[in-house]
Amino acid sequence: LTPIYSSSHRPVKMVKDTRITYRRRCSYRTRSNRIRVVKTPGGKLVAKYVEKAASAPLCGDCHKAIQGVPRLRPKQYKHLSKRERTVNRAYGGSRCAKCVRERIMRAFIIEEQKIVKKVLAEKRKAAKAAK
């Protein structure tokens, strides 16, 4: 066979057909329909569907990732046990440790302030009664 020459007089390699088709019904290049081209052991090019990357569950207060809870797609949490889905403390799996600590401290300080207010009011009453 004689090689095929391009306009620059270099031999052009004949390339195997690299077109592939989607394997599912959706024929558009959407975020949920991403594929990776994979060559099978038989030398065929096929579409391998790429799953969406999972984001970590975020703290409701500071919007940072919660430690101890895996990054999975929402449907995959169903297959985990409750122990693996949450963190074993108050607000576990909803708020991060730092925010829980701040909430507890705030509640404690507010209670302390109420007690101090009460004591000061009693002292004022006692002072008025003494006059």
PDB file of C-alpha atoms in Angstrom:
ATOM      1  CA  LEU A   1       0.000   0.000   0.000  1.00  0.00           C
ATOM      2  CA  THR A   2       1.142   3.510  -0.750  1.00  0.00           C
ATOM      3  CA  PRO A   3       0.993   5.963   2.169  1.00  0.00           C
ATOM      4  CA  ILE A   4      -1.474   8.839   2.014  1.00  0.00           C
ATOM      5  CA  TYR A   5       0.219  12.247   1.877  1.00  0.00           C
ATOM      6  CA  SER A   6      -1.126  15.467   3.322  1.00  0.00           C
ATOM      7  CA  SER A   7      -0.448  18.927   1.883  1.00  0.00           C
ATOM      8  CA  SER A   8       2.826  19.059   3.863  1.00  0.00           C
ATOM      9  CA  HIS A   9       3.969  15.814   2.105  1.00  0.00           C
ATOM     10  CA  ARG A  10       4.215  13.804   5.320  1.00  0.00           C
ATOM     11  CA  PRO A  11       2.518  10.417   5.559  1.00  0.00           C
ATOM     12  CA  VAL A  12      -0.822  10.631   7.428  1.00  0.00           C
ATOM     13  CA  LYS A  13      -1.687   7.797   9.814  1.00  0.00           C
ATOM     14  CA  MET A  14      -5.117   6.321   9.380  1.00  0.00           C
ATOM     15  CA  VAL A  15      -6.843   6.691  12.764  1.00  0.00           C
ATOM     16  CA  LYS A  16      -9.324   4.127  14.004  1.00  0.00           C
ATOM     17  CA  ASP A  17     -12.858   5.502  14.497  1.00  0.00           C
ATOM     18  CA  THR A  18     -12.942   6.946  18.039  1.00  0.00           C
ATOM     19  CA  ARG A  19     -16.649   7.833  18.188  1.00  0.00           C
ATOM     20  CA  ILE A  20     -18.598   6.284  21.038  1.00  0.00           C
ATOM     21  CA  THR A  21     -22.259   6.304  22.003  1.00  0.00           C
ATOM     22  CA  TYR A  22     -23.937   6.818  25.354  1.00  0.00           C
ATOM     23  CA  ARG A  23     -25.170   3.597  26.976  1.00  0.00           C
ATOM     24  CA  ARG A  24     -28.169   5.136  28.746  1.00  0.00           C
ATOM     25  CA  ARG A  25     -31.213   6.997  27.445  1.00  0.00           C
ATOM     26  CA  CYS A  26     -30.029  10.566  28.094  1.00  0.00           C
ATOM     27  CA  SER A  27     -28.228  11.805  24.975  1.00  0.00           C
ATOM     28  CA  TYR A  28     -27.104  15.198  26.265  1.00  0.00           C
ATOM     29  CA  ARG A  29     -23.806  16.182  27.869  1.00  0.00           C
ATOM     30  CA  THR A  30     -25.240  17.155  31.251  1.00  0.00           C
ATOM     31  CA  ARG A  31     -23.623  17.173  34.701  1.00  0.00           C
ATOM     32  CA  SER A  32     -25.307  13.912  35.630  1.00  0.00           C
ATOM     33  CA  ASN A  33     -24.457  12.240  32.298  1.00  0.00           C
ATOM     34  CA  ARG A  34     -20.660  12.582  32.306  1.00  0.00           C
ATOM     35  CA  ILE A  35     -18.631   9.763  30.776  1.00  0.00           C
ATOM     36  CA  ARG A  36     -15.019   8.680  30.538  1.00  0.00           C
ATOM     37  CA  VAL A  37     -13.802   6.879  27.414  1.00  0.00           C
ATOM     38  CA  VAL A  38     -12.298   3.510  28.357  1.00  0.00           C
ATOM     39  CA  LYS A  39     -10.659   0.934  26.122  1.00  0.00           C
ATOM     40  CA  THR A  40     -11.765  -2.640  26.829  1.00  0.00           C
ATOM     41  CA  PRO A  41      -9.378  -5.629  26.622  1.00  0.00           C
ATOM     42  CA  GLY A  42     -10.961  -6.349  23.217  1.00  0.00           C
ATOM     43  CA  GLY A  43      -9.740  -2.973  21.950  1.00  0.00           C
ATOM     44  CA  LYS A  44     -13.214  -1.419  21.834  1.00  0.00           C
ATOM     45  CA  LEU A  45     -13.854   2.107  23.130  1.00  0.00           C
ATOM     46  CA  VAL A  46     -16.803   2.271  25.539  1.00  0.00           C
ATOM     47  CA  ALA A  47     -18.416   4.940  27.728  1.00  0.00           C
ATOM     48  CA  LYS A  48     -17.867   4.573  31.469  1.00  0.00           C
ATOM     49  CA  TYR A  49     -20.241   6.757  33.493  1.00  0.00           C
ATOM     50  CA  VAL A  50     -18.563   9.011  36.059  1.00  0.00           C
ATOM     51  CA  GLU A  51     -20.466   9.594  39.289  1.00  0.00           C
ATOM     52  CA  LYS A  52     -20.811  13.117  40.645  1.00  0.00           C
ATOM     53  CA  ALA A  53     -18.288  14.074  43.313  1.00  0.00           C
ATOM     54  CA  ALA A  54     -19.886  14.097  46.763  1.00  0.00           C
ATOM     55  CA  SER A  55     -19.604  17.155  48.986  1.00  0.00           C
ATOM     56  CA  ALA A  56     -19.194  16.871  52.736  1.00  0.00           C
ATOM     57  CA  PRO A  57     -22.101  17.622  55.079  1.00  0.00           C
ATOM     58  CA  LEU A  58     -21.661  21.183  56.347  1.00  0.00           C
ATOM     59  CA  CYS A  59     -22.139  22.734  59.773  1.00  0.00           C
ATOM     60  CA  GLY A  60     -25.336  24.780  59.951  1.00  0.00           C
ATOM     61  CA  ASP A  61     -23.627  27.621  61.838  1.00  0.00           C
ATOM     62  CA  CYS A  62     -20.145  28.105  60.333  1.00  0.00           C
ATOM     63  CA  HIS A  63     -20.754  26.221  57.026  1.00  0.00           C
ATOM     64  CA  LYS A  64     -17.550  24.186  57.312  1.00  0.00           C
ATOM     65  CA  ALA A  65     -17.309  20.419  56.719  1.00  0.00           C
ATOM     66  CA  ILE A  66     -18.290  18.238  59.688  1.00  0.00           C
ATOM     67  CA  GLN A  67     -15.493  15.880  60.713  1.00  0.00           C
ATOM     68  CA  GLY A  68     -16.270  12.215  61.232  1.00  0.00           C
ATOM     69  CA  VAL A  69     -19.073  12.045  58.646  1.00  0.00           C
ATOM     70  CA  PRO A  70     -18.146  10.551  55.242  1.00  0.00           C
ATOM     71  CA  ARG A  71     -18.540  12.466  51.969  1.00  0.00           C
ATOM     72  CA  LEU A  72     -21.170  10.514  50.072  1.00  0.00           C
ATOM     73  CA  ARG A  73     -24.003  11.135  47.638  1.00  0.00           C
ATOM     74  CA  PRO A  74     -27.347  11.510  49.473  1.00  0.00           C
ATOM     75  CA  LYS A  75     -28.644   8.094  48.381  1.00  0.00           C
ATOM     76  CA  GLN A  76     -25.548   6.310  49.713  1.00  0.00           C
ATOM     77  CA  TYR A  77     -26.131   7.466  53.309  1.00  0.00           C
ATOM     78  CA  LYS A  78     -29.110   5.093  53.363  1.00  0.00           C
ATOM     79  CA  HIS A  79     -26.769   2.093  53.302  1.00  0.00           C
ATOM     80  CA  LEU A  80     -24.704   3.296  56.298  1.00  0.00           C
ATOM     81  CA  SER A  81     -25.533   2.506  59.897  1.00  0.00           C
ATOM     82  CA  LYS A  82     -26.632   5.398  62.130  1.00  0.00           C
ATOM     83  CA  ARG A  83     -23.254   5.283  63.875  1.00  0.00           C
ATOM     84  CA  GLU A  84     -21.498   5.989  60.557  1.00  0.00           C
ATOM     85  CA  ARG A  85     -23.924   8.737  59.464  1.00  0.00           C
ATOM     86  CA  THR A  86     -23.584  10.968  62.530  1.00  0.00           C
ATOM     87  CA  VAL A  87     -21.193  11.996  65.278  1.00  0.00           C
ATOM     88  CA  ASN A  88     -21.997  10.787  68.792  1.00  0.00           C
ATOM     89  CA  ARG A  89     -22.650  14.040  70.679  1.00  0.00           C
ATOM     90  CA  ALA A  90     -25.286  16.750  71.003  1.00  0.00           C
ATOM     91  CA  TYR A  91     -26.071  18.192  67.539  1.00  0.00           C
ATOM     92  CA  GLY A  92     -23.929  15.360  66.071  1.00  0.00           C
ATOM     93  CA  GLY A  93     -23.912  15.372  62.264  1.00  0.00           C
ATOM     94  CA  SER A  94     -25.620  18.786  62.187  1.00  0.00           C
ATOM     95  CA  ARG A  95     -23.135  21.131  63.896  1.00  0.00           C
ATOM     96  CA  CYS A  96     -19.337  20.907  64.134  1.00  0.00           C
ATOM     97  CA  ALA A  97     -17.591  20.380  67.494  1.00  0.00           C
ATOM     98  CA  LYS A  98     -16.430  23.998  67.705  1.00  0.00           C
ATOM     99  CA  CYS A  99     -19.945  25.403  67.240  1.00  0.00           C
ATOM    100  CA  VAL A 100     -21.433  22.935  69.760  1.00  0.00           C
ATOM    101  CA  ARG A 101     -18.802  24.011  72.284  1.00  0.00           C
ATOM    102  CA  GLU A 102     -19.659  27.682  71.664  1.00  0.00           C
ATOM    103  CA  ARG A 103     -23.409  26.969  72.069  1.00  0.00           C
ATOM    104  CA  ILE A 104     -22.831  25.197  75.403  1.00  0.00           C
ATOM    105  CA  MET A 105     -20.561  28.026  76.629  1.00  0.00           C
ATOM    106  CA  ARG A 106     -23.105  30.668  75.552  1.00  0.00           C
ATOM    107  CA  ALA A 107     -25.955  28.863  77.327  1.00  0.00           C
ATOM    108  CA  PHE A 108     -23.850  28.490  80.494  1.00  0.00           C
ATOM    109  CA  ILE A 109     -22.797  32.172  80.470  1.00  0.00           C
ATOM    110  CA  ILE A 110     -26.409  33.320  79.939  1.00  0.00           C
ATOM    111  CA  GLU A 111     -27.524  31.217  82.937  1.00  0.00           C
ATOM    112  CA  GLU A 112     -24.685  32.665  85.032  1.00  0.00           C
ATOM    113  CA  GLN A 113     -25.740  36.205  84.049  1.00  0.00           C
ATOM    114  CA  LYS A 114     -29.332  35.494  85.134  1.00  0.00           C
ATOM    115  CA  ILE A 115     -28.105  34.284  88.542  1.00  0.00           C
ATOM    116  CA  VAL A 116     -25.863  37.365  88.938  1.00  0.00           C
ATOM    117  CA  LYS A 117     -28.816  39.637  88.035  1.00  0.00           C
ATOM    118  CA  LYS A 118     -30.973  37.918  90.653  1.00  0.00           C
ATOM    119  CA  VAL A 119     -28.298  38.281  93.353  1.00  0.00           C
ATOM    120  CA  LEU A 120     -27.772  41.976  92.545  1.00  0.00           C
ATOM    121  CA  ALA A 121     -31.545  42.622  92.647  1.00  0.00           C
ATOM    122  CA  GLU A 122     -31.747  40.927  96.062  1.00  0.00           C
ATOM    123  CA  LYS A 123     -28.836  43.062  97.308  1.00  0.00           C
ATOM    124  CA  ARG A 124     -30.585  46.239  96.103  1.00  0.00           C
ATOM    125  CA  LYS A 125     -33.815  45.184  97.846  1.00  0.00           C
ATOM    126  CA  ALA A 126     -31.879  44.474 101.037  1.00  0.00           C
ATOM    127  CA  ALA A 127     -30.136  47.869 100.794  1.00  0.00           C
ATOM    128  CA  LYS A 128     -33.498  49.676 100.289  1.00  0.00           C
ATOM    129  CA  ALA A 129     -35.047  47.801 103.218  1.00  0.00           C
ATOM    130  CA  ALA A 130     -32.104  48.752 105.467  1.00  0.00           C
ATOM    131  CA  LYS A 131     -32.631  52.476 104.733  1.00  0.00           C
TER     132      LYS A 131
END
